[in-house]
Coordinates of C-alpha atoms in Angstrom, one line a residue:
M16 CA -34.0 95.5 74.5
S17 CA -32.4 98.7 75.8
D18 CA -32.9 97.4 79.3
F19 CA -30.4 94.6 78.7
T20 CA -27.6 97.0 77.8
S21 CA -28.0 99.2 80.8
N22 CA -25.4 99.2 83.7
F23 CA -28.1 97.7 86.0
W24 CA -27.6 94.2 84.5
S25 CA -23.8 94.3 85.0
V26 CA -24.3 95.2 88.7
Y27 CA -27.0 92.5 89.0
V28 CA -24.8 89.7 87.6
A29 CA -21.8 90.8 89.7
G30 CA -24.1 90.9 92.8
I31 CA -25.4 87.4 92.2
S32 CA -21.8 86.1 91.7
L33 CA -20.5 87.6 95.0
V34 CA -23.6 86.7 97.0
G35 CA -23.3 83.1 95.8
I36 CA -19.6 82.9 96.9
L37 CA -20.4 84.5 100.3
A38 CA -23.3 82.1 100.8
C39 CA -20.9 79.2 100.3
L40 CA -18.6 80.6 102.9
L41 CA -21.4 81.1 105.4
L42 CA -22.7 77.6 104.8
L43 CA -19.2 76.2 105.5
W44 CA -18.8 78.3 108.6
F45 CA -22.2 77.5 110.2
S46 CA -21.9 73.8 109.3
G47 CA -18.7 73.7 111.3
K48 CA -20.0 75.7 114.3
A49 CA -23.5 74.1 114.6
K50 CA -23.9 71.6 117.4
A51 CA -26.4 68.8 117.2
M52 CA -28.0 67.2 120.2
T53 CA -26.4 63.8 120.5
G54 CA -26.4 60.9 122.9
N55 CA -23.5 59.2 124.6
D56 CA -22.9 57.2 121.4
N57 CA -22.6 60.3 119.2
T58 CA -25.9 59.7 117.5
T59 CA -28.7 62.2 116.9
G60 CA -31.5 59.8 117.7
H61 CA -32.7 59.5 114.2
V62 CA -33.1 55.9 113.1
W63 CA -34.2 54.5 109.7
D64 CA -35.1 51.0 108.7
G65 CA -34.7 49.9 112.2
D66 CA -31.0 49.9 112.6
L67 CA -29.6 52.8 110.4
R68 CA -28.6 55.5 112.9
E69 CA -27.5 59.1 112.1
M70 CA -24.1 60.0 113.5
N71 CA -22.8 63.5 114.3
N72 CA -19.4 63.3 112.7
P73 CA -17.5 66.4 111.4
L74 CA -17.1 66.9 107.7
P75 CA -14.0 65.1 106.2
R76 CA -11.0 67.5 106.1
W77 CA -10.4 66.7 102.4
W78 CA -14.0 67.8 101.6
V79 CA -13.6 71.0 103.6
G80 CA -10.3 71.7 101.9
L81 CA -11.7 71.2 98.4
F82 CA -14.7 73.5 99.4
I83 CA -12.3 76.3 100.5
I84 CA -10.1 75.8 97.4
T85 CA -13.2 76.2 95.2
V86 CA -14.2 79.4 96.9
V87 CA -10.7 80.8 96.6
F88 CA -10.5 79.8 93.0
S89 CA -13.8 81.6 92.3
L90 CA -12.5 84.8 93.9
M91 CA -9.2 84.7 92.0
Y92 CA -11.1 84.0 88.7
L93 CA -13.3 87.1 89.3
V94 CA -10.1 89.2 89.8
L95 CA -8.2 87.9 86.8
Y96 CA -11.1 87.4 84.3
P97 CA -14.3 89.3 83.5
G98 CA -17.2 88.2 85.7
L99 CA -18.0 91.2 87.9
G100 CA -20.2 93.3 85.6
N101 CA -18.1 95.8 83.5
F102 CA -14.9 94.9 85.2
T103 CA -12.6 93.3 82.5
G104 CA -10.3 91.5 84.9
Q105 CA -6.5 91.9 85.4
F106 CA -5.7 89.8 82.3
G107 CA -8.0 91.8 80.0
W108 CA -9.2 88.6 78.5
T109 CA -12.2 88.6 76.1
S110 CA -13.8 85.9 74.0
V111 CA -13.6 88.2 71.0
G112 CA -9.8 88.7 71.6
Q113 CA -9.3 84.9 71.9
Y114 CA -11.3 84.3 68.7
E115 CA -9.3 86.9 66.8
A116 CA -6.0 85.5 68.0
E117 CA -7.0 82.0 67.0
V118 CA -8.1 83.2 63.5
A119 CA -4.9 85.1 63.1
Q120 CA -2.9 82.0 64.0
G121 CA -4.9 79.9 61.6
N122 CA -4.5 82.4 58.8
K123 CA -0.7 82.5 59.4
E124 CA -0.5 78.7 59.2
V125 CA -2.3 78.5 55.8
E126 CA -0.8 81.7 54.3
P127 CA 1.8 79.7 52.3
I128 CA -1.0 77.8 50.5
Y129 CA -2.7 81.0 49.3
A130 CA 0.6 82.7 48.5
R131 CA 0.9 80.3 45.5
F132 CA -2.2 81.8 43.9
A133 CA -1.7 85.4 44.9
G134 CA 0.1 86.5 41.7
M135 CA -2.1 84.5 39.3
P136 CA -5.0 86.1 37.4
L137 CA -8.4 84.9 38.7
E138 CA -9.2 83.2 35.4
N139 CA -6.1 81.0 35.8
V140 CA -6.7 80.3 39.5
A141 CA -10.2 79.0 38.5
K142 CA -8.4 76.3 36.4
D143 CA -6.4 75.0 39.3
P144 CA -8.0 71.9 40.9
Q145 CA -6.4 72.6 44.3
A146 CA -7.5 76.2 44.3
M147 CA -11.1 75.2 43.4
A148 CA -11.2 72.6 46.2
I149 CA -10.1 75.4 48.6
G150 CA -12.6 77.8 47.0
D151 CA -15.4 75.2 47.5
R152 CA -14.7 75.0 51.2
L153 CA -14.6 78.8 51.5
F154 CA -17.8 79.1 49.7
M155 CA -19.6 76.5 51.8
N156 CA -18.4 78.2 55.0
N157 CA -19.1 81.8 54.0
C158 CA -21.5 82.0 51.1
A159 CA -23.7 78.9 51.0
Q160 CA -25.9 80.2 53.8
C161 CA -27.4 82.7 51.4
H162 CA -26.6 81.4 47.9
G163 CA -27.1 77.7 48.7
S164 CA -24.7 74.8 48.6
D165 CA -25.2 74.6 44.8
A166 CA -24.8 78.4 44.5
R167 CA -28.1 78.6 42.7
G168 CA -29.5 81.0 45.2
S169 CA -33.2 81.4 46.2
K170 CA -35.8 84.1 46.4
G171 CA -33.9 87.3 47.3
F172 CA -30.4 85.7 46.9
P173 CA -28.8 85.7 43.4
N174 CA -28.0 82.6 41.4
L175 CA -24.2 82.6 40.9
T176 CA -24.1 79.9 38.3
D177 CA -25.8 81.8 35.5
A178 CA -24.7 84.9 33.5
D179 CA -27.1 87.3 35.1
W180 CA -25.1 89.7 37.3
L181 CA -26.4 92.8 39.2
H182 CA -23.0 94.4 39.5
G183 CA -21.1 92.6 36.8
G184 CA -19.6 89.2 36.5
A185 CA -16.1 90.0 35.5
P186 CA -13.4 88.6 37.9
D187 CA -12.5 92.1 39.2
K188 CA -16.2 92.9 39.9
I189 CA -16.7 89.7 41.8
K190 CA -13.7 90.4 43.9
E191 CA -14.9 93.9 44.5
S192 CA -18.2 92.6 45.6
L193 CA -16.5 90.2 48.1
I194 CA -14.2 92.9 49.5
K195 CA -16.7 95.8 49.8
G196 CA -20.1 94.0 49.9
R197 CA -23.1 95.4 48.1
I198 CA -26.2 97.3 49.0
G199 CA -29.0 97.2 46.5
Q200 CA -31.8 99.7 47.1
M201 CA -34.9 100.3 45.1
P202 CA -36.9 103.2 46.6
P203 CA -40.8 103.0 46.7
M204 CA -41.8 104.4 43.3
A205 CA -45.6 104.4 43.5
A206 CA -45.8 108.2 44.0
A207 CA -43.7 108.8 40.9
V208 CA -45.6 106.3 38.8
G209 CA -49.1 107.6 39.6
T210 CA -52.3 106.0 40.7
P211 CA -52.6 102.4 41.9
D212 CA -54.0 101.6 38.4
D213 CA -50.9 103.1 36.9
V214 CA -48.8 100.9 39.1
R215 CA -50.5 97.8 37.8
N216 CA -50.1 99.0 34.3
V217 CA -46.3 99.5 34.8
A218 CA -46.2 96.0 36.3
H219 CA -47.7 94.5 33.2
Y220 CA -45.3 96.5 31.0
V221 CA -42.4 95.1 33.0
L222 CA -43.8 91.6 32.4
S223 CA -44.0 92.3 28.7
L224 CA -40.3 93.3 28.6
S225 CA -39.3 89.7 29.3
G226 CA -42.1 88.1 27.2
S227 CA -43.8 86.9 30.4
P228 CA -47.6 86.5 30.4
N229 CA -49.2 90.0 30.7
D230 CA -52.3 92.1 29.9
S231 CA -51.3 93.7 26.6
L232 CA -53.7 96.7 27.1
R233 CA -52.3 97.4 30.6
A234 CA -48.8 97.0 29.3
S235 CA -49.3 99.6 26.5
L236 CA -50.8 102.0 29.1
G237 CA -47.9 101.4 31.4
K238 CA -45.1 102.1 28.9
S239 CA -45.3 105.8 29.3
K240 CA -45.3 105.6 33.1
F241 CA -42.2 103.4 33.0
G242 CA -40.2 106.5 32.5
A243 CA -40.0 106.9 36.3
C244 CA -38.2 103.6 36.4
A245 CA -36.0 104.2 33.4
A246 CA -33.5 106.3 35.3
C247 CA -32.1 103.1 36.8
H248 CA -33.3 100.3 34.6
G249 CA -33.0 102.1 31.3
M250 CA -35.7 102.8 28.7
D251 CA -35.2 99.3 27.3
G252 CA -35.4 97.8 30.8
K253 CA -32.0 96.1 30.5
G254 CA -30.7 97.5 33.8
N255 CA -27.5 99.2 34.9
Q256 CA -24.7 97.2 36.5
A257 CA -23.1 100.4 37.7
L258 CA -26.1 101.0 39.9
G259 CA -26.9 97.3 40.6
A260 CA -30.3 97.8 38.8
P261 CA -31.5 94.4 37.5
D262 CA -32.2 93.6 33.9
L263 CA -36.0 93.5 33.5
S264 CA -35.9 92.1 30.0
D265 CA -34.8 88.6 30.9
N266 CA -36.8 86.0 32.7
I267 CA -34.9 86.0 35.9
W268 CA -36.8 87.3 38.9
L269 CA -34.8 87.7 42.1
H270 CA -37.7 88.7 44.4
G271 CA -40.6 86.9 42.8
W272 CA -42.5 86.9 39.5
G273 CA -45.9 88.1 38.5
E274 CA -48.1 91.2 38.8
A275 CA -48.5 91.0 42.6
A276 CA -44.7 90.7 43.2
I277 CA -43.9 93.6 40.9
V278 CA -46.6 95.8 42.3
D279 CA -45.3 95.1 45.8
K280 CA -41.8 96.2 44.7
I281 CA -43.1 99.4 43.1
N282 CA -45.2 100.3 46.2
N283 CA -42.7 99.3 48.9
G284 CA -39.3 99.3 47.3
K285 CA -36.6 96.8 48.3
V286 CA -33.3 96.8 50.1
N287 CA -30.8 93.9 49.7
Q288 CA -27.4 93.7 51.3
M289 CA -24.4 91.5 50.8
P290 CA -22.0 91.9 53.7
A291 CA -18.4 92.8 53.0
Q292 CA -15.9 89.9 53.5
A293 CA -12.7 92.0 53.8
D294 CA -12.8 91.9 57.6
K295 CA -13.6 88.2 57.7
L296 CA -11.3 86.7 55.0
T297 CA -7.7 87.4 54.1
D298 CA -6.7 88.8 50.7
G299 CA -5.5 85.4 49.6
Q300 CA -8.8 83.8 50.6
I301 CA -10.8 86.4 48.8
H302 CA -8.6 85.9 45.7
V303 CA -9.3 82.2 45.6
L304 CA -13.0 82.6 46.5
A305 CA -13.5 85.2 43.7
S306 CA -11.9 82.8 41.3
Y307 CA -14.2 80.0 42.4
V308 CA -17.3 82.1 42.1
W309 CA -16.2 83.3 38.6
G310 CA -15.7 79.7 37.6
L311 CA -19.3 78.8 38.6
S312 CA -20.7 80.8 35.7
N313 CA -17.8 80.2 33.3
K314 CA -17.6 76.5 33.4
A315 CA -16.9 76.3 29.6
A316 CA -13.9 78.6 29.8
V317 CA -12.5 76.6 32.8
A318 CA -13.0 73.3 31.1
V319 CA -11.5 74.3 27.7
A320 CA -8.3 75.7 29.3
P321 CA -6.4 72.4 30.0
A322 CA -6.7 71.3 26.3
A323 CA -5.4 74.6 25.1
K324 CA -2.0 74.2 27.0

């Protein structure tokens, strides 16, 4: 792929563009200068279907004029806009710049809508029907690609509708996750655990923590080896939200269930990343989106609120 980012390709594209324009000019020039052998009646002697004769008339002036205008327009475009390799053009236009300007304009237009919710606690925003309708659209456009349209996630992508949170499900923690993103990293632990058989034993001990089907003998042997994992997951296996270490004592498996899946994680580790949204969404959008996500796992609190007023 490095070949596609070298200066050669910029020169190549610029050359193709200029050669194409020059070829058009030469075609126009030679077509105007070329002389065909004609008879006294201005025909070339070519006859089709018995009576269809080829004349040697010049190109219509309007056609020639449009052709010249097209060539001049092409040259002006290459001067004003990017098209000649690394040359950015006199206007300095870029598709990224245009996109950012349009996004900024759009955000400015909807800013008054989000300003209404800016000073409200996230829990209260989650009780506002208009805010939740907006939050649903924000979620569908920015989060559903990974977490699903129902927010229940899939293998490798957390379910946002339950109470199981890697980094905490409090409103401020959800907002922090949206702003900064998250990187979850489990290093390969096989060397710290011991032999391949020890790894299998630890896998069965992990299964036993959640009451999942396991080999009780292997689980008992793996308990002492689990100490290598306890630094993040805790001796009781309940995890550590400060580190993003998952709770191993519930029956929620983000990357797959069973001995094979757990052995694979111990041997190879795992890296998960949620991208930061701060550069993509405004503060007001993140505030409403965080409220929406919090409401997904706190439906009871949101539903009870209107009756309490």
